[in-house]
Coordinates of C-alpha atoms and ligand atoms in Angstrom, one line a residue:
M1 CA -13.0 -1.9 -2.0
T2 CA -10.9 -3.0 -4.9
F3 CA -7.7 -1.2 -5.6
R4 CA -6.6 -0.1 -9.0
T5 CA -3.0 0.2 -7.9
T6 CA -1.6 -0.6 -4.5
T7 CA 1.4 0.9 -2.8
T8 CA 3.1 -2.6 -2.9
N9 CA 2.3 -2.9 -6.6
R10 CA 3.7 0.7 -7.3
L11 CA 6.9 -0.1 -5.3
L12 CA 7.3 -3.3 -7.1
I13 CA 6.9 -1.7 -10.6
V14 CA 9.2 1.2 -9.8
F15 CA 12.0 -1.0 -8.2
G16 CA 11.5 -3.8 -10.9
L17 CA 12.0 -1.2 -13.7
L18 CA 14.9 0.3 -12.0
F19 CA 16.4 -3.3 -11.6
L20 CA 15.8 -4.0 -15.1
L21 CA 17.4 -0.8 -16.4
M22 CA 20.4 -1.5 -14.1
S23 CA 20.6 -5.0 -15.3
G24 CA 20.5 -3.9 -18.8
A25 CA 23.4 -1.5 -18.1
S26 CA 25.4 -4.1 -16.3
F27 CA 24.7 -6.7 -19.1
S28 CA 26.1 -4.3 -21.7
A29 CA 29.1 -3.5 -19.5
F30 CA 29.9 -7.2 -19.0
K31 CA 29.3 -7.9 -22.8
A32 CA 31.9 -5.0 -23.6
L33 CA 34.4 -6.3 -21.0
S34 CA 34.1 -9.8 -22.6
D35 CA 34.6 -8.5 -26.1
M36 CA 37.5 -6.3 -25.0
H37 CA 39.0 -9.4 -23.2
K38 CA 38.8 -11.3 -26.7
V39 CA 40.3 -8.4 -28.5
L40 CA 43.2 -8.0 -26.1
N41 CA 43.9 -11.8 -26.3
R42 CA 44.1 -11.4 -30.0
I43 CA 46.6 -8.4 -29.6
V44 CA 48.6 -10.5 -27.3
T45 CA 48.8 -13.4 -29.8
Y46 CA 49.7 -11.2 -32.8
N47 CA 52.3 -9.5 -30.7
R48 CA 53.9 -12.8 -29.6
E49 CA 53.9 -13.9 -33.3
L50 CA 55.3 -10.7 -34.3
R51 CA 58.2 -11.1 -31.7
T52 CA 58.9 -14.6 -33.2
T53 CA 58.9 -13.2 -36.7
L54 CA 61.4 -10.6 -35.8
A55 CA 63.5 -13.1 -34.0
L56 CA 63.5 -15.3 -37.0
A57 CA 64.6 -12.3 -39.2
T58 CA 67.4 -11.7 -36.7
A59 CA 68.3 -15.4 -36.8
I60 CA 68.4 -15.4 -40.6
R61 CA 70.6 -12.3 -40.5
D62 CA 73.0 -14.0 -38.0
Q63 CA 73.0 -17.1 -40.4
Y64 CA 74.1 -14.9 -43.2
A65 CA 76.6 -13.0 -41.1
H66 CA 78.5 -16.2 -40.2
E67 CA 78.5 -17.2 -43.9
A68 CA 79.8 -13.8 -44.8
H69 CA 82.6 -14.1 -42.1
T70 CA 83.5 -17.5 -43.4
I71 CA 83.7 -16.1 -47.0
I72 CA 85.8 -13.0 -45.8
L73 CA 88.1 -15.0 -43.4
G74 CA 88.4 -17.9 -45.8
N75 CA 88.4 -20.4 -42.9
T76 CA 86.0 -22.5 -40.8
S77 CA 86.3 -20.5 -37.6
H78 CA 82.7 -19.3 -37.9
L79 CA 81.2 -22.7 -38.9
G80 CA 80.2 -23.5 -35.3
Y81 CA 78.4 -20.1 -35.0
H82 CA 76.9 -20.6 -38.4
D83 CA 75.4 -24.1 -37.3
E84 CA 73.9 -22.6 -34.2
A85 CA 72.3 -19.7 -36.2
C86 CA 70.8 -22.4 -38.5
A87 CA 69.5 -24.5 -35.7
R88 CA 67.9 -21.3 -34.2
V89 CA 66.4 -20.6 -37.5
I90 CA 64.8 -24.1 -37.7
D91 CA 63.7 -23.7 -34.0
L92 CA 62.0 -20.3 -34.8
V93 CA 60.4 -21.6 -37.9
M94 CA 58.9 -24.5 -36.0
K95 CA 57.8 -22.1 -33.4
M96 CA 56.1 -19.9 -36.0
K97 CA 54.5 -22.9 -37.5
A98 CA 53.1 -23.6 -34.1
E99 CA 52.0 -20.2 -33.2
H100 CA 50.5 -19.0 -36.4
A101 CA 47.0 -19.5 -35.6
G102 CA 46.1 -15.9 -35.8
I103 CA 46.8 -15.4 -39.6
D104 CA 47.1 -17.7 -42.5
A105 CA 50.8 -17.5 -43.2
S106 CA 51.5 -21.3 -43.6
E107 CA 52.7 -20.8 -47.3
R108 CA 55.0 -17.9 -46.3
I109 CA 56.5 -20.0 -43.4
A110 CA 56.9 -23.0 -45.6
A111 CA 58.7 -20.7 -48.1
I112 CA 60.9 -19.3 -45.4
E113 CA 61.7 -22.7 -44.1
N114 CA 62.6 -24.2 -47.5
T115 CA 64.6 -21.1 -48.4
S116 CA 66.6 -21.1 -45.2
K117 CA 67.3 -24.8 -45.4
A118 CA 68.3 -24.4 -49.0
Q119 CA 70.5 -21.5 -48.0
A120 CA 72.2 -23.5 -45.3
A121 CA 72.7 -26.6 -47.8
W122 CA 74.0 -24.2 -50.5
F123 CA 76.6 -22.6 -48.2
R124 CA 77.8 -26.0 -47.0
E125 CA 77.8 -27.8 -50.2
Q126 CA 78.8 -25.1 -52.8
V127 CA 80.2 -22.0 -51.2
L128 CA 82.3 -23.6 -48.2
P129 CA 84.3 -25.9 -50.6
A130 CA 85.0 -23.0 -53.0
V131 CA 86.1 -20.8 -50.0
L132 CA 88.5 -23.5 -48.9
E133 CA 89.8 -24.2 -52.3
G134 CA 90.2 -20.2 -52.7
D135 CA 88.1 -20.3 -55.9
K136 CA 87.0 -16.7 -56.0
D137 CA 84.7 -16.8 -58.8
R138 CA 82.7 -19.7 -57.5
V139 CA 82.8 -18.1 -54.1
Q140 CA 81.5 -14.8 -55.7
A141 CA 78.7 -16.7 -57.5
G142 CA 77.8 -18.7 -54.3
H143 CA 77.7 -15.5 -52.3
N144 CA 75.4 -13.8 -54.8
R145 CA 73.0 -16.8 -54.6
I146 CA 73.0 -16.6 -50.9
L147 CA 72.1 -12.9 -51.0
E148 CA 69.2 -13.7 -53.3
M149 CA 67.9 -16.4 -50.9
V150 CA 68.4 -14.1 -47.8
G151 CA 66.5 -11.2 -49.7
S152 CA 63.6 -13.5 -50.6
T153 CA 63.4 -14.7 -47.0
Q154 CA 63.4 -11.2 -45.7
I155 CA 60.7 -10.2 -48.1
E156 CA 58.5 -13.1 -46.8
L157 CA 59.3 -12.2 -43.2
D158 CA 58.5 -8.4 -43.9
A159 CA 55.1 -9.4 -45.4
V160 CA 54.2 -11.7 -42.2
A161 CA 55.4 -8.9 -39.9
T162 CA 53.4 -6.3 -41.8
D163 CA 50.3 -8.3 -41.7
L164 CA 50.7 -8.9 -38.1
A165 CA 51.3 -5.3 -37.3
S166 CA 48.4 -4.2 -39.3
R167 CA 46.2 -6.9 -37.4
V168 CA 47.5 -5.5 -34.1
H169 CA 46.5 -2.0 -35.3
D170 CA 43.0 -3.2 -36.3
A171 CA 42.5 -4.9 -32.9
E172 CA 43.7 -1.9 -31.1
Q173 CA 41.1 0.2 -33.0
E174 CA 38.4 -2.4 -32.3
A175 CA 39.3 -2.2 -28.5
D176 CA 39.1 1.6 -28.7
S177 CA 35.6 1.5 -30.4
I178 CA 34.4 -1.1 -27.8
A179 CA 35.7 1.1 -25.1
A180 CA 34.1 4.2 -26.5
S181 CA 30.6 2.5 -27.1
A182 CA 30.8 0.9 -23.7
L183 CA 31.4 4.3 -22.2
Q184 CA 28.5 5.7 -24.2
W185 CA 26.3 2.9 -23.0
L186 CA 27.3 3.5 -19.6
F187 CA 26.6 7.2 -19.6
L188 CA 23.3 6.7 -21.4
S189 CA 22.1 4.0 -19.0
H190 CA 23.2 5.9 -16.0
G191 CA 21.6 9.1 -17.4
L192 CA 18.4 6.9 -18.0
A193 CA 18.4 5.5 -14.5
L194 CA 19.0 9.0 -13.0
G195 CA 16.1 10.4 -14.9
F196 CA 13.9 7.3 -14.1
A197 CA 14.9 7.4 -10.4
L198 CA 13.8 11.3 -10.3
A199 CA 10.7 10.5 -12.1
A200 CA 10.0 7.5 -9.7
A201 CA 10.8 9.7 -6.6
L202 CA 8.3 12.3 -8.0
Y203 CA 5.7 9.6 -8.5
L204 CA 6.2 7.9 -5.0
R205 CA 6.2 11.3 -3.5
R206 CA 2.8 12.1 -5.2
S207 CA 1.3 8.7 -4.5
I208 CA 2.8 8.0 -1.1
A209 CA 4.3 11.0 0.6
T210 CA 1.6 13.5 -0.3
P211 CA -1.3 11.1 1.0
L212 CA 0.8 10.4 4.1
E213 CA 1.3 14.2 4.4
A214 CA -2.4 14.7 4.2
L215 CA -3.1 12.0 6.8
G216 CA -0.5 13.5 9.1
K217 CA -1.9 17.0 8.8
G218 CA -5.5 15.5 9.5
A219 CA -4.3 13.7 12.7
Q220 CA -2.7 17.0 13.7
Q221 CA -5.9 19.0 13.2
L222 CA -7.8 16.4 15.1
A223 CA -5.3 16.4 18.0
E224 CA -5.7 20.3 18.0
G225 CA -9.5 19.5 18.6
N226 CA -10.8 20.2 15.1
M227 CA -13.5 17.5 15.1
D228 CA -14.8 18.5 11.7
T229 CA -11.5 17.5 10.0
R230 CA -11.9 15.4 7.0
I231 CA -9.2 14.1 4.6
E232 CA -10.1 14.1 0.8
L233 CA -7.8 11.9 -1.4
D234 CA -8.7 11.3 -5.1
T235 CA -6.8 7.9 -5.3
K236 CA -8.3 4.5 -5.0
D237 CA -5.5 2.8 -2.8
E238 CA -4.8 1.8 0.7
F239 CA -4.4 5.6 1.5
A240 CA -8.0 6.3 0.3
V241 CA -9.2 3.5 2.5
L242 CA -7.2 4.9 5.4
A243 CA -8.5 8.3 4.7
A244 CA -12.1 7.0 4.6
Q245 CA -11.5 5.1 7.8
F246 CA -10.1 8.3 9.3
N247 CA -13.1 10.4 8.2
A248 CA -15.5 7.6 9.7
M249 CA -13.4 7.7 13.0
T250 CA -13.5 11.6 13.1
R251 CA -17.3 11.4 12.4
A252 CA -17.9 8.9 15.1
L253 CA -15.6 10.9 17.5
E254 CA -17.6 14.0 16.7
R255 CA -20.8 12.2 17.4
H256 CA -19.6 10.7 20.6
Q257 CA -18.2 14.0 21.8
A258 CA -21.5 15.7 21.0
R259 CA -23.3 13.0 22.8
W260 CA -20.9 13.1 25.7
V261 CA -21.3 16.9 25.9
R262 CA -25.1 16.6 25.7
Q263 CA -25.2 13.9 28.4
E264 CA -23.0 15.9 30.7
K265 CA -25.2 18.8 30.2
L266 CA -28.3 16.8 30.8
A267 CA -26.8 15.2 33.9
A268 CA -25.9 18.7 35.3
V269 CA -29.4 19.9 34.4
G270 CA -31.0 16.7 35.7
R271 CA -29.2 17.0 39.0
L272 CA -30.2 20.6 39.5
A273 CA -33.9 19.8 38.4
A274 CA -34.1 16.8 40.6
G275 CA -33.1 19.0 43.5
V276 CA -35.6 21.7 42.7
A277 CA -38.3 18.9 42.1
H278 CA -37.6 17.3 45.4
E279 CA -38.2 20.7 47.1
I280 CA -41.3 21.4 45.1
N281 CA -43.0 17.9 45.4
N282 CA -44.0 18.4 49.2
P283 CA -45.5 21.9 48.8
L284 CA -47.2 20.8 45.7
G285 CA -48.8 18.0 47.5
V286 CA -50.1 20.3 50.2
M287 CA -51.3 22.8 47.7
L288 CA -53.1 20.0 45.8
G289 CA -54.7 18.8 48.9
Y290 CA -55.9 22.3 49.9
V291 CA -57.4 22.8 46.4
R292 CA -59.2 19.6 46.4
L293 CA -60.6 20.4 49.8
M294 CA -61.7 23.8 48.7
K295 CA -63.2 22.5 45.6
E296 CA -65.5 20.2 47.6
Q297 CA -66.8 23.2 49.5
A298 CA -67.0 25.7 46.5
G299 CA -69.5 26.0 43.8
G300 CA -70.2 27.8 40.5
K301 CA -67.5 29.8 38.8
F302 CA -65.2 29.5 41.7
R303 CA -65.3 25.7 41.7
E304 CA -64.5 25.8 37.9
D305 CA -61.5 28.0 38.6
L306 CA -60.3 25.6 41.4
E307 CA -60.6 22.8 38.9
V308 CA -58.2 24.6 36.4
V309 CA -55.8 25.1 39.4
E310 CA -56.0 21.4 40.2
E311 CA -55.5 20.4 36.6
E312 CA -52.4 22.6 36.2
A313 CA -51.1 21.3 39.8
V314 CA -51.5 17.7 38.6
R315 CA -49.6 18.5 35.4
T316 CA -46.8 20.2 37.5
Q317 CA -46.8 17.0 39.7
H318 CA -46.4 14.9 36.5
I319 CA -43.4 17.2 35.4
V320 CA -41.9 16.7 38.9
E321 CA -42.4 12.9 39.0
G322 CA -40.7 12.8 35.5
L323 CA -37.7 14.9 36.8
L324 CA -37.5 12.6 39.8
D325 CA -37.7 9.5 37.6
L326 CA -34.9 11.1 35.4
A327 CA -32.6 11.5 38.4
R328 CA -33.7 8.4 40.3
P329 CA -31.0 5.6 40.0
I330 CA -32.6 2.6 38.4
D331 CA -32.2 -0.8 40.1
V332 CA -31.7 -3.3 37.1
S333 CA -32.4 -6.6 38.6
D334 CA -31.7 -9.8 36.8
K335 CA -35.4 -10.9 37.0
Q336 CA -36.7 -12.3 33.7
V337 CA -39.1 -10.1 32.0
D338 CA -41.6 -11.5 29.6
I339 CA -41.6 -8.6 27.0
G340 CA -44.4 -10.1 24.9
S341 CA -46.9 -10.1 27.8
L342 CA -45.6 -6.7 29.1
C343 CA -46.3 -5.1 25.6
N344 CA -49.8 -6.8 25.4
E345 CA -50.5 -5.4 29.0
V346 CA -49.3 -1.8 28.1
A347 CA -51.1 -1.9 24.8
E348 CA -54.4 -2.7 26.4
R349 CA -53.9 -0.3 29.3
V350 CA -53.0 2.7 26.9
A351 CA -55.6 1.9 24.4
G352 CA -58.3 1.8 27.2
A353 CA -56.9 5.1 28.7
L354 CA -56.5 7.3 25.6
A355 CA -59.2 9.1 23.7
D356 CA -58.3 10.5 20.4
A357 CA -55.8 7.7 19.8
A358 CA -55.1 5.0 17.3
S359 CA -58.2 2.7 17.0
R360 CA -55.9 -0.4 16.4
I361 CA -52.8 -1.8 18.1
D362 CA -51.1 -5.1 17.2
V363 CA -48.4 -6.8 19.3
L364 CA -46.5 -9.4 17.3
G365 CA -43.8 -11.9 18.6
Q366 CA -42.4 -12.8 22.0
G367 CA -39.2 -12.4 23.9
R368 CA -37.6 -12.3 27.4
V369 CA -34.9 -10.1 28.7
S370 CA -33.6 -9.7 32.3
G371 CA -34.2 -6.2 33.9
N372 CA -36.4 -4.1 35.9
E373 CA -40.1 -5.0 34.8
Q374 CA -41.6 -1.8 36.4
A375 CA -39.0 0.4 34.5
L376 CA -39.3 -1.4 31.3
R377 CA -43.3 -1.1 31.6
Q378 CA -42.7 2.7 32.0
V379 CA -40.4 2.8 28.8
L380 CA -43.1 0.8 26.9
T381 CA -46.0 3.0 28.1
N382 CA -44.2 6.1 27.1
V383 CA -43.3 4.9 23.6
I384 CA -46.7 3.2 22.9
K385 CA -48.5 6.1 24.3
N386 CA -46.6 8.5 21.9
A387 CA -47.2 6.1 18.9
M388 CA -51.0 5.9 19.8
E389 CA -51.3 9.7 20.2
A390 CA -49.4 10.4 16.9
S391 CA -51.5 7.9 14.9
G392 CA -54.7 9.4 16.1
P393 CA -58.4 8.2 15.6
G394 CA -58.5 5.6 12.6
G395 CA -54.7 5.1 12.8
S396 CA -52.8 1.9 13.8
V397 CA -49.8 0.9 15.8
T398 CA -47.8 -2.3 15.4
V399 CA -45.4 -3.5 18.1
R400 CA -43.1 -6.2 16.7
I401 CA -40.6 -8.1 19.1
E402 CA -37.8 -10.0 17.3
R403 CA -34.4 -11.1 18.0
G404 CA -31.7 -8.8 16.5
D405 CA -28.0 -9.3 15.8
A406 CA -25.8 -10.5 18.6
D407 CA -28.8 -11.9 20.3
D408 CA -30.4 -8.6 21.4
L409 CA -34.0 -8.3 21.8
V410 CA -35.5 -5.7 19.3
I411 CA -38.9 -4.1 19.8
H412 CA -40.2 -2.0 16.8
I413 CA -43.0 0.2 17.5
D414 CA -44.4 1.5 14.1
D415 CA -47.2 4.0 13.8
S416 CA -49.3 5.5 11.1
G417 CA -48.8 9.1 12.3
P418 CA -47.2 12.1 10.6
G419 CA -43.7 10.9 11.3
L420 CA -40.9 12.9 13.1
S421 CA -40.2 16.4 12.1
E422 CA -36.5 17.4 11.4
E423 CA -36.3 19.2 14.7
S424 CA -37.9 16.2 16.6
Q425 CA -35.3 13.9 15.0
G426 CA -32.4 16.0 16.3
R427 CA -33.9 16.6 19.8
L428 CA -35.5 13.3 20.6
G429 CA -34.8 12.4 24.2
E430 CA -33.9 16.0 25.2
P431 CA -35.6 16.8 28.5
F432 CA -38.5 19.3 28.1
F433 CA -38.6 18.9 24.2
T434 CA -42.2 18.5 23.4
T435 CA -44.4 19.4 20.4
K436 CA -47.6 18.6 22.4
P437 CA -49.6 21.4 24.0
R438 CA -49.8 19.7 27.3
G439 CA -46.7 17.5 27.0
T440 CA -43.8 17.4 29.6
G441 CA -41.0 16.4 27.2
L442 CA -39.8 14.0 29.7
G443 CA -41.1 10.5 28.5
L444 CA -38.3 9.7 26.0
A445 CA -35.6 11.3 28.3
V446 CA -36.7 9.0 31.1
S447 CA -37.0 6.0 28.6
R448 CA -33.6 6.5 27.2
A449 CA -32.1 6.7 30.7
I450 CA -33.8 3.4 31.7
L451 CA -32.7 1.6 28.5
E452 CA -29.2 2.8 28.9
S453 CA -29.0 1.6 32.5
H454 CA -30.2 -1.7 31.1
G455 CA -27.3 -1.8 28.4
G456 CA -29.9 -1.0 25.8
R457 CA -30.8 1.9 23.5
I458 CA -33.7 3.6 21.7
D459 CA -33.6 4.8 18.1
A460 CA -36.2 6.7 15.9
E461 CA -36.7 6.9 12.2
N462 CA -39.3 7.8 9.8
R463 CA -40.7 4.8 7.8
L464 CA -40.7 4.8 4.0
G465 CA -44.4 4.2 3.7
G466 CA -45.0 7.1 6.4
G467 CA -45.3 7.2 10.1
A468 CA -42.5 6.8 12.7
R469 CA -40.6 3.8 13.8
F470 CA -39.1 3.6 17.3
T471 CA -36.7 0.7 18.0
I472 CA -35.9 -0.4 21.3
S473 CA -32.8 -2.8 21.7
L474 CA -32.1 -4.7 24.8
P475 CA -29.1 -7.0 25.2
G476 CA -29.3 -10.7 26.1
S477 CA -32.6 -11.8 24.7
A478 CA -34.1 -15.2 25.4
P479 CA -36.7 -16.4 23.0
G480 CA -40.2 -16.4 24.3
D481 CA -42.0 -19.8 25.2
D482 CA -45.2 -18.6 23.6
D483 CA -46.3 -18.7 20.0
P484 CA -44.1 -16.2 18.2
D485 CA -47.1 -15.0 16.1
S486 CA -49.3 -14.2 19.1
R487 CA -51.3 -11.1 18.4
T488 CA -53.2 -8.8 20.5
R489 CA -55.8 -6.2 19.2
A490 CA -57.0 -3.4 21.3
Ligands
ADP1 P1 -44.2 14.3 25.4 O1 -44.9 13.1 25.0 O2 -44.6 14.8 26.7 O3 -44.2 15.5 24.4 P2 -41.9 12.7 24.8 O4 -40.5 12.7 25.4 O5 -42.5 11.3 25.2 O6 -42.7 13.9 25.6 O7 -41.9 13.0 23.4 C1 -41.3 14.2 23.0 C2 -41.6 14.6 21.6 O8 -41.2 13.7 20.7 C3 -43.2 14.5 21.3 O9 -43.7 15.9 21.8 C4 -43.2 14.4 19.8 O10 -43.0 15.7 19.2 C5 -42.1 13.6 19.6 N1 -42.6 12.2 19.3 C6 -42.5 11.1 20.3 N2 -43.0 10.1 19.7 C7 -43.5 10.4 18.4 C8 -44.1 9.7 17.3 N3 -44.5 8.4 17.5 N4 -44.4 10.3 16.3 C9 -44.1 11.6 16.1 N5 -43.5 12.4 17.1 C10 -43.1 11.9 18.3

């Protein structure tokens, strides 16, 4: 049986899809984290640059404060501080140059550097000599020039700081939108995963749990003794195979149980019948003896009546013998029996003894088995006699001996009779089942018992071309020494 989908495939598909979904969700989360990391790095850089810019603005204000103090006090007491402030301004300008990678502010920084250097030089060379000389007009003009330079530096610094602050703001907004969209994806993928997991659970329940439940229920019903339990699954997977095997098993169990019950029944009836037969056999022999004696002395109508009594007594004796055969334990010796010769012998004897029987019988093939020759002769006699009787005048019987599977010896007995009726097929081998007016219904029952004691069996079926086929199987065949095509015609 080929599977359209197997349970393994289903599980692989379901968990594979779930894995892909979760991998997609994880990938998008990692991507968002990495983007966020980059944006946060940018914010840190902008903030650091902003701090340096603000520090530079403070340093420039310090520089101006010391210049103003020098002008107000009219001495050099603040010159040292002024130099320190100038040095800090230069340091911070250098730092800004090194740091300003985030924005293109090189022109502004260069302008700030030049202006602050020019401011320091202007103070030293123009304003300080005027202060020390007490030339108020020159001092005033120099101070005005310094204020202009400080103003222009502050404007440049403000522009850089504003640019950086707006970039920080933009980056923060970008980080917010990354976080929001990551959250959206996370919710969406988790929702999808949840929906998919629910659908997968329903699918697996329908395709795995439901068939398992049906199998479990079937096994329970079987355990409760319902032999007609069958499991119907409309799938084409391992469970359908399991259900088919379960159904085959219950059918076999049903058959075995029916056969066992029938055998037990037959054994009980057989034991009872054998007991009765044993008791009847002796008085019957005595009665038959007397009838034969009286027949010799009688004449006319009375003799005819005695003949009927004798005939019926003989028939009863056959029944009794059949019953005793059925109950008698069979000694299965390990003597080699030549089945080909035995079939030929039986065919000849039966053909000679029967009137109104088939006019032709062929025996084909050879074979040997170990067993009880006398018992096997009885089996072949019963079956061949039935076949000859069923075929009737003008009919034919073929006995074919061949080797079956597992080295069994198989004997097919085919006849040209009417075949087996439905009732016969169901009741074949049942003691006392007969459709013949003067039959005992014990021939096949005895044959079956003999064959089963040899480890063999007998089966019957109707042939397609008409007539019945009885098949006897016996274990452990050995090929015959003679010509396999040997043929006897009676
Ligand atoms: P009996 O021959 O005394 O009836 P058997 O046990 O030998 O007893 O046979 C039982 C019944 O099986 C027969 O009465 C007959 O109905 C059926 N039967 C046996 N062999 C054949 C056959 N070759 N073709 C048709 N029916 C058969």
